[in-house]
CSV table of C-alpha atoms in Angstrom, one decimal:
chain,number,residue,atom,x,y,z
A,1,MET,CA,0.0,0.0,0.1
A,2,SER,CA,1.3,3.5,-0.9
A,3,ASN,CA,1.6,6.4,1.5
A,4,GLY,CA,0.8,9.1,-1.2
A,5,PRO,CA,0.7,9.7,-4.9
A,6,THR,CA,3.2,8.0,-7.0
A,7,PRO,CA,5.9,9.9,-9.0
A,8,SER,CA,3.9,9.4,-12.2
A,9,ARG,CA,0.7,11.1,-10.5
A,10,PHE,CA,2.9,14.0,-9.5
A,11,ALA,CA,4.1,14.4,-13.0
A,12,ARG,CA,0.7,14.3,-14.3
A,13,ARG,CA,-0.4,16.9,-11.8
A,14,GLY,CA,2.5,19.0,-12.4
A,15,PHE,CA,1.8,19.0,-16.2
A,16,LEU,CA,-1.9,19.8,-15.6
A,17,LEU,CA,-1.1,22.9,-13.3
A,18,GLY,CA,1.6,24.0,-15.9
A,19,ALA,CA,-0.9,23.7,-18.6
A,20,GLY,CA,-3.6,25.4,-16.6
A,21,ALA,CA,-1.1,28.2,-15.5
A,22,ALA,CA,-0.1,28.6,-19.3
A,23,ILE,CA,-3.7,28.7,-20.6
A,24,GLY,CA,-4.6,31.1,-17.8
A,25,ALA,CA,-1.9,33.3,-19.0
A,26,VAL,CA,-2.6,33.2,-22.6
A,27,GLY,CA,-6.3,34.2,-21.5
A,28,LEU,CA,-5.0,37.0,-19.3
A,29,ALA,CA,-2.9,38.4,-22.1
A,30,ALA,CA,-5.8,38.2,-24.6
A,31,GLY,CA,-8.0,40.0,-22.0
A,32,ALA,CA,-5.6,42.5,-21.4
A,33,ARG,CA,-5.3,43.3,-25.1
A,34,TRP,CA,-9.2,43.0,-25.5
A,35,PHE,CA,-9.7,45.7,-22.7
A,36,ASN,CA,-6.7,47.7,-23.6
A,37,ILE,CA,-5.6,48.1,-20.0
A,38,ALA,CA,-2.0,49.3,-21.1
A,39,ALA,CA,-3.5,52.2,-23.0
A,40,THR,CA,-2.5,55.8,-22.2
A,41,VAL,CA,-3.8,59.1,-23.5
A,42,GLN,CA,-0.8,60.2,-25.7
A,43,GLU,CA,0.1,63.7,-27.4
A,44,ARG,CA,-2.5,63.0,-30.4
A,45,ASP,CA,-5.1,61.5,-28.3
A,46,LEU,CA,-8.2,63.0,-26.6
A,47,THR,CA,-10.1,61.9,-23.6
A,48,ALA,CA,-13.7,61.3,-24.2
A,49,PRO,CA,-14.8,64.6,-22.5
A,50,GLU,CA,-12.1,66.4,-24.8
A,51,ALA,CA,-13.6,64.8,-28.0
A,52,LEU,CA,-17.2,65.6,-27.1
A,53,ALA,CA,-16.3,69.2,-26.4
A,54,ALA,CA,-14.1,69.6,-29.7
A,55,ALA,CA,-16.9,67.9,-31.7
A,56,GLN,CA,-19.6,70.5,-30.4
A,57,ALA,CA,-17.4,73.2,-30.9
A,58,GLY,CA,-16.8,72.1,-34.5
A,59,GLU,CA,-13.1,71.8,-34.1
A,60,ILE,CA,-13.0,68.1,-35.1
A,61,LEU,CA,-14.9,65.5,-36.9
A,62,LEU,CA,-15.5,62.7,-34.5
A,63,VAL,CA,-16.0,59.3,-36.1
A,64,ASP,CA,-17.6,56.4,-34.2
A,65,ILE,CA,-16.0,53.3,-36.4
A,66,ARG,CA,-17.5,50.4,-34.2
A,67,ARG,CA,-20.0,48.0,-35.9
A,68,PRO,CA,-23.8,48.8,-36.4
A,69,ASP,CA,-24.7,46.4,-33.7
A,70,GLU,CA,-22.6,48.1,-31.1
A,71,TRP,CA,-24.0,51.5,-32.1
A,72,THR,CA,-27.5,50.1,-31.5
A,73,ARG,CA,-26.6,48.4,-28.2
A,74,THR,CA,-25.0,51.5,-26.6
A,75,GLY,CA,-25.9,54.5,-28.6
A,76,ILE,CA,-23.3,56.8,-30.4
A,77,GLY,CA,-21.6,59.6,-28.8
A,78,GLN,CA,-23.3,62.9,-29.3
A,79,GLY,CA,-21.6,64.9,-31.9
A,80,ALA,CA,-20.2,61.8,-33.7
A,81,VAL,CA,-20.8,60.4,-37.1
A,82,ALA,CA,-20.9,56.7,-37.4
A,83,ILE,CA,-18.8,55.0,-40.0
A,84,ASP,CA,-18.3,51.2,-39.8
A,85,MET,CA,-14.6,50.8,-40.2
A,86,ARG,CA,-14.9,47.4,-41.9
A,87,ARG,CA,-16.7,49.3,-45.0
A,88,ALA,CA,-14.5,48.9,-48.2
A,89,ASP,CA,-15.3,52.5,-48.9
A,90,PHE,CA,-14.5,53.6,-45.5
A,91,ILE,CA,-11.9,56.3,-46.5
A,92,GLU,CA,-14.2,57.5,-49.4
A,93,VAL,CA,-17.2,57.9,-46.9
A,94,LEU,CA,-14.8,59.6,-44.4
A,95,LEU,CA,-13.5,61.8,-47.1
A,96,GLY,CA,-17.1,62.8,-48.0
A,97,GLN,CA,-17.7,64.0,-44.4
A,98,MET,CA,-14.5,66.0,-44.5
A,99,GLY,CA,-15.4,67.7,-47.7
A,100,GLY,CA,-12.7,65.8,-49.6
A,101,ARG,CA,-9.9,67.3,-47.5
A,102,ARG,CA,-7.4,65.1,-45.7
A,103,ASP,CA,-6.3,68.1,-43.4
A,104,VAL,CA,-9.4,68.4,-41.2
A,105,PRO,CA,-9.0,67.3,-37.8
A,106,VAL,CA,-10.7,63.9,-37.3
A,107,ALA,CA,-10.9,62.0,-34.1
A,108,LEU,CA,-11.8,58.2,-34.0
A,109,ILE,CA,-13.4,56.3,-31.2
A,110,CYS,CA,-14.3,52.7,-30.9
A,111,ALA,CA,-15.2,50.3,-28.0
A,112,ARG,CA,-11.9,50.3,-26.2
A,113,GLY,CA,-9.1,52.3,-28.1
A,114,VAL,CA,-8.0,49.1,-30.0
A,115,ARG,CA,-9.6,49.6,-33.3
A,116,SER,CA,-9.3,53.3,-33.2
A,117,ALA,CA,-5.5,53.1,-32.9
A,118,LYS,CA,-5.3,50.9,-35.9
A,119,MET,CA,-7.5,52.8,-38.2
A,120,SER,CA,-5.4,55.9,-37.0
A,121,ALA,CA,-2.3,54.5,-38.4
A,122,ARG,CA,-4.1,53.4,-41.6
A,123,LEU,CA,-5.5,56.9,-42.1
A,124,ASP,CA,-2.0,58.3,-41.4
A,125,ALA,CA,-0.8,55.9,-44.1
A,126,ALA,CA,-3.3,57.2,-46.4
A,127,GLY,CA,-2.3,60.9,-46.1
A,128,PHE,CA,-4.6,62.1,-43.5
A,129,THR,CA,-2.7,64.8,-41.6
A,130,GLN,CA,-4.6,65.6,-38.5
A,131,VAL,CA,-5.9,62.2,-37.1
A,132,LEU,CA,-6.6,61.9,-33.3
A,133,ASP,CA,-7.6,58.8,-31.3
A,134,VAL,CA,-9.7,58.6,-28.3
A,135,PRO,CA,-8.0,55.7,-26.6
A,136,GLU,CA,-10.3,55.1,-23.8
A,137,GLY,CA,-13.3,54.6,-26.3
A,138,MET,CA,-16.9,54.1,-25.6
A,139,SER,CA,-16.5,51.2,-22.9
A,140,GLY,CA,-13.3,52.2,-21.1
A,141,SER,CA,-9.5,51.2,-21.2
A,142,GLY,CA,-6.4,51.9,-19.4
A,143,ALA,CA,-6.6,55.6,-20.8
A,144,GLY,CA,-9.8,56.3,-19.0
A,145,PRO,CA,-13.4,55.1,-18.1
A,146,GLY,CA,-14.9,55.6,-21.5
A,147,TRP,CA,-17.8,57.7,-22.8
A,148,ILE,CA,-20.5,55.6,-21.2
A,149,LYS,CA,-19.2,55.5,-17.8
A,150,ARG,CA,-18.4,59.0,-17.9
A,151,ARG,CA,-22.3,59.5,-18.6
A,152,LEU,CA,-21.5,61.6,-21.8
A,153,PRO,CA,-24.5,62.2,-23.9
A,154,LEU,CA,-25.6,59.4,-26.4
A,155,VAL,CA,-28.0,59.5,-29.3
A,156,GLN,CA,-29.3,56.4,-30.9
A,157,PRO,CA,-28.3,55.6,-34.5
A,158,ASP,CA,-30.7,56.3,-37.5
């Protein structure tokens, strides 16, 4: 009769614990990216209240680049134009909103700042000269609590 687990049972437990820890670390890393917890407000970024004030003053074109189902679920920030970033003609539609000019200040907002950062880089590469990001997004990130938690005004999409 044995007084405890055999070495092979220890090995299995060690493997399972190690595998569980690895899976947990991958899940944590994916969650950190999804929630954009490392986001900060940089030089070319705006907080949600700053974006609202600038849009209302006509200083920027604020564009909500999320999906239509997200707009329906949460509403769109007051003063924002909703253009789904997945549209094949996104840049053309955006230029239409900007009077065909690539030098109009445009600020992008998504849920948590991940997509807006990627789209900002895409617009920079396409020759837009005044692209701003709202890295806290609608739902919040490491850059701030987000438009919704700040209780900034929302409108329902058309």
